[in-house]
Amino acid sequence: MIKAKYPVNRFSDIPTPFYYYDLDVLRTSLAEIKRQIEGQPFVVHYALKANVNPEVLKTIKEAGLGADCVSGGEVQAALDAGIVPAKVVFAGVGKADWEINLGLDNDIFCFNVESIPELEVIDELARAKGKTAKVALRINPNVSANTHHYITTGLNENKFGINLTELDKVTQIVKGLQNVKLIGIHFHIGSQITDMSPFQDLCVRINELQDHFEANDIALKNINVGGGLGVNYEHPNHFPIPEYEAYFKIFREHLSLRPGQTLHFELGRSIVAQCGSLISRVLYVKEGTSKKFVILDAGFTDLIRPALYQAYHRVENLSSDLKEEAYDVVGPICESSDVFVKDYRMNQTKRGDIIALRSAGAYGEIMASQYNLRKLPKAYTSDELK
Ligand code: LLP
């Protein structure tokens, strides 16, 4: 089994579980994005919801990315990290008044608006401040993303965005509002998308919509296609960098940008997933009647993706090179769903071994909870543990 090249000797002094971020992997990913969008009217916003570890955020800010936020907390975190307001977009179906006001006070680039009532509230709050809010309409394109149903967002049945049938109505309303300025349209079809064809379908839908807006004499400066590019959870050591080339190529080739338009992306998972691992110790190896259980000190409170989305994370025993055996790798939480992986072949394992749950940089640390009154996991970076 090929394993991550991690500083295991440095790990041995640190209490587990903790997150470990390899900033070189992150930097390589960011450099590849930069290479792929060079010379294009493309702007990439990092979706903060995937990970807001300060060192991770700092590295992303240094690479010049903007921010995609879904709460007032995230808008504040982006600004605190030094990302300029002109690069901050703010989405979400349920923005509270204080969150909208925070965006207005900081003159963020754009609110991605998900409903008519929200549009009216933004107009009212902007008027009270004597400001004009820049908005993009989040349109639900009814495109299937072929991914897990919990992370599909672009179908009519999902709660997100404005449905195509409402488009005429909403464009009329927006024209009548004094304190909002329509600057673009926004989409997001889902997450962990590895087959590029849903993105191609999205391009086709956007081209049709562009015709609709032009026919209504509305010039849009910005098209935002959201995020969603997936990563290879099976083979993080072989494929640490996502398929950025194929991904950006789809949009270059299939989306007809009008002159002067900018294309925005909101990538989360693809930027940070592969740089992170959850590092844990084996508490016990327990012989069941038909199975062997490896019981870790990390559980779904530290990494909820397997329990919530049946997600797979590769597990590596960093302390053992012995022959492989089959185990169920589980956590200590008092719930049957606290299982990372079943019938998994891993080097022979004993109490005290150090285990890495790979590809955990996205939606890992940030989704941790204190259920069972557990401590939230800490995090360390490769720069610190050099
Ligand atoms: N833009 C919008 C409007 C979004 O809703 C999302 C993710 C993104 C961008 C970033 O998508 P990404 O590039 O990361 O796929 N917790 C789940 C994923 C939820 C994604 C929610 N929205 C998981 O662990 O798989």
XYZ file of C-alpha atoms in Angstrom, residues 152-290:
139
model
C -27.254 17.685 -5.320
C -28.537 21.236 -5.499
C -29.507 22.115 -9.067
C -32.782 20.223 -9.514
C -36.280 21.741 -9.326
C -36.992 19.656 -6.240
C -34.051 21.230 -4.324
C -34.581 24.252 -2.104
C -31.890 26.310 -3.817
C -32.227 29.144 -6.280
C -34.965 30.649 -8.403
C -36.799 28.219 -10.663
C -36.714 28.761 -14.427
C -40.501 29.231 -14.446
C -40.149 32.275 -12.173
C -37.485 33.952 -14.248
C -39.683 36.422 -16.159
C -41.377 37.515 -12.976
C -38.132 38.014 -11.103
C -36.463 39.964 -13.907
C -39.427 42.350 -13.974
C -39.302 42.782 -10.198
C -35.588 43.436 -10.195
C -36.014 46.170 -12.804
C -38.455 47.965 -10.497
C -36.230 47.939 -7.395
C -34.185 51.092 -6.767
C -31.518 49.810 -4.380
C -30.390 46.602 -6.034
C -28.368 46.351 -9.206
C -28.462 43.125 -11.151
C -24.875 42.309 -12.124
C -25.080 38.644 -12.972
C -26.520 35.172 -12.727
C -25.368 32.382 -10.475
C -25.627 28.587 -10.475
C -24.416 25.657 -8.416
C -25.495 22.163 -9.375
C -23.923 20.012 -6.669
C -20.709 18.767 -5.185
C -18.169 15.937 -5.704
C -18.850 15.881 -9.447
C -16.201 13.827 -11.227
C -17.886 13.259 -14.581
C -17.620 16.500 -16.557
C -20.882 16.100 -18.483
C -23.129 17.837 -15.882
C -20.888 20.900 -16.210
C -21.309 20.726 -19.980
C -25.112 20.535 -19.514
C -24.882 23.580 -17.277
C -23.033 25.510 -20.005
C -25.768 24.694 -22.521
C -28.434 25.888 -20.077
C -26.515 29.109 -19.379
C -26.172 29.850 -23.094
C -29.961 29.574 -23.445
C -30.474 31.839 -20.451
C -28.067 34.424 -21.807
C -30.299 34.636 -24.884
C -33.300 35.155 -22.601
C -31.669 38.064 -20.767
C -30.471 39.661 -23.987
C -33.975 39.450 -25.430
C -35.121 41.341 -22.315
C -32.438 44.020 -22.772
C -30.585 42.990 -19.637
C -26.799 43.042 -19.932
C -25.113 40.756 -17.432
C -21.503 41.431 -16.504
C -20.990 38.270 -14.508
C -21.744 34.599 -14.844
C -21.066 32.469 -11.768
C -21.080 28.708 -12.225
C -20.597 27.783 -8.561
C -18.363 24.929 -7.484
C -18.661 21.178 -7.444
C -15.517 19.728 -8.982
C -14.811 16.410 -7.269
C -11.620 14.748 -6.092
C -10.295 11.198 -6.158
C -11.023 9.778 -2.700
C -9.845 6.286 -3.742
C -6.315 7.253 -4.756
C -5.231 10.493 -3.098
C -1.552 9.576 -3.410
C -1.788 9.088 -7.171
C -4.193 11.952 -7.852
C -3.519 14.686 -5.316
C -4.397 17.432 -7.797
C -7.948 17.522 -9.190
C -8.793 17.534 -12.883
C -8.602 21.292 -13.242
C -7.486 21.142 -16.851
C -10.532 19.160 -18.004
C -12.833 21.204 -15.782
C -11.849 24.685 -16.982
C -11.669 23.419 -20.564
C -15.387 22.538 -20.448
C -16.271 26.143 -19.654
C -13.779 27.572 -22.165
C -15.211 25.414 -24.915
C -18.920 25.236 -24.145
C -19.900 28.474 -22.486
C -20.408 31.423 -24.829
C -19.223 34.332 -22.755
C -20.291 37.676 -24.200
C -17.631 40.369 -24.668
C -16.693 41.974 -21.354
C -18.249 39.216 -19.242
C -16.390 37.600 -16.364
C -16.862 33.972 -15.433
C -16.772 33.218 -11.715
C -16.194 29.868 -9.997
C -16.775 28.887 -6.373
C -14.530 25.933 -5.706
C -14.304 24.404 -2.259
C -13.630 20.689 -2.081
C -11.263 20.451 -5.023
C -8.936 23.056 -3.500
C -8.617 21.673 0.020
C -9.728 18.023 0.191
C -6.452 16.348 -0.688
C -4.208 18.457 1.530
C -5.895 17.289 4.727
C -5.850 14.116 6.781
C -7.467 13.279 10.060
C -4.758 11.687 12.206
C -5.903 9.241 14.841
C -4.556 6.533 17.141
C -5.817 2.994 17.484
C -7.368 2.522 20.900
C -8.194 -1.179 20.595
C -8.259 -3.995 18.114
C -11.281 -6.088 18.991
C -12.039 -9.573 17.716
C -15.735 -9.904 16.840
C -17.360 -13.223 15.977
C -16.862 -12.803 12.251
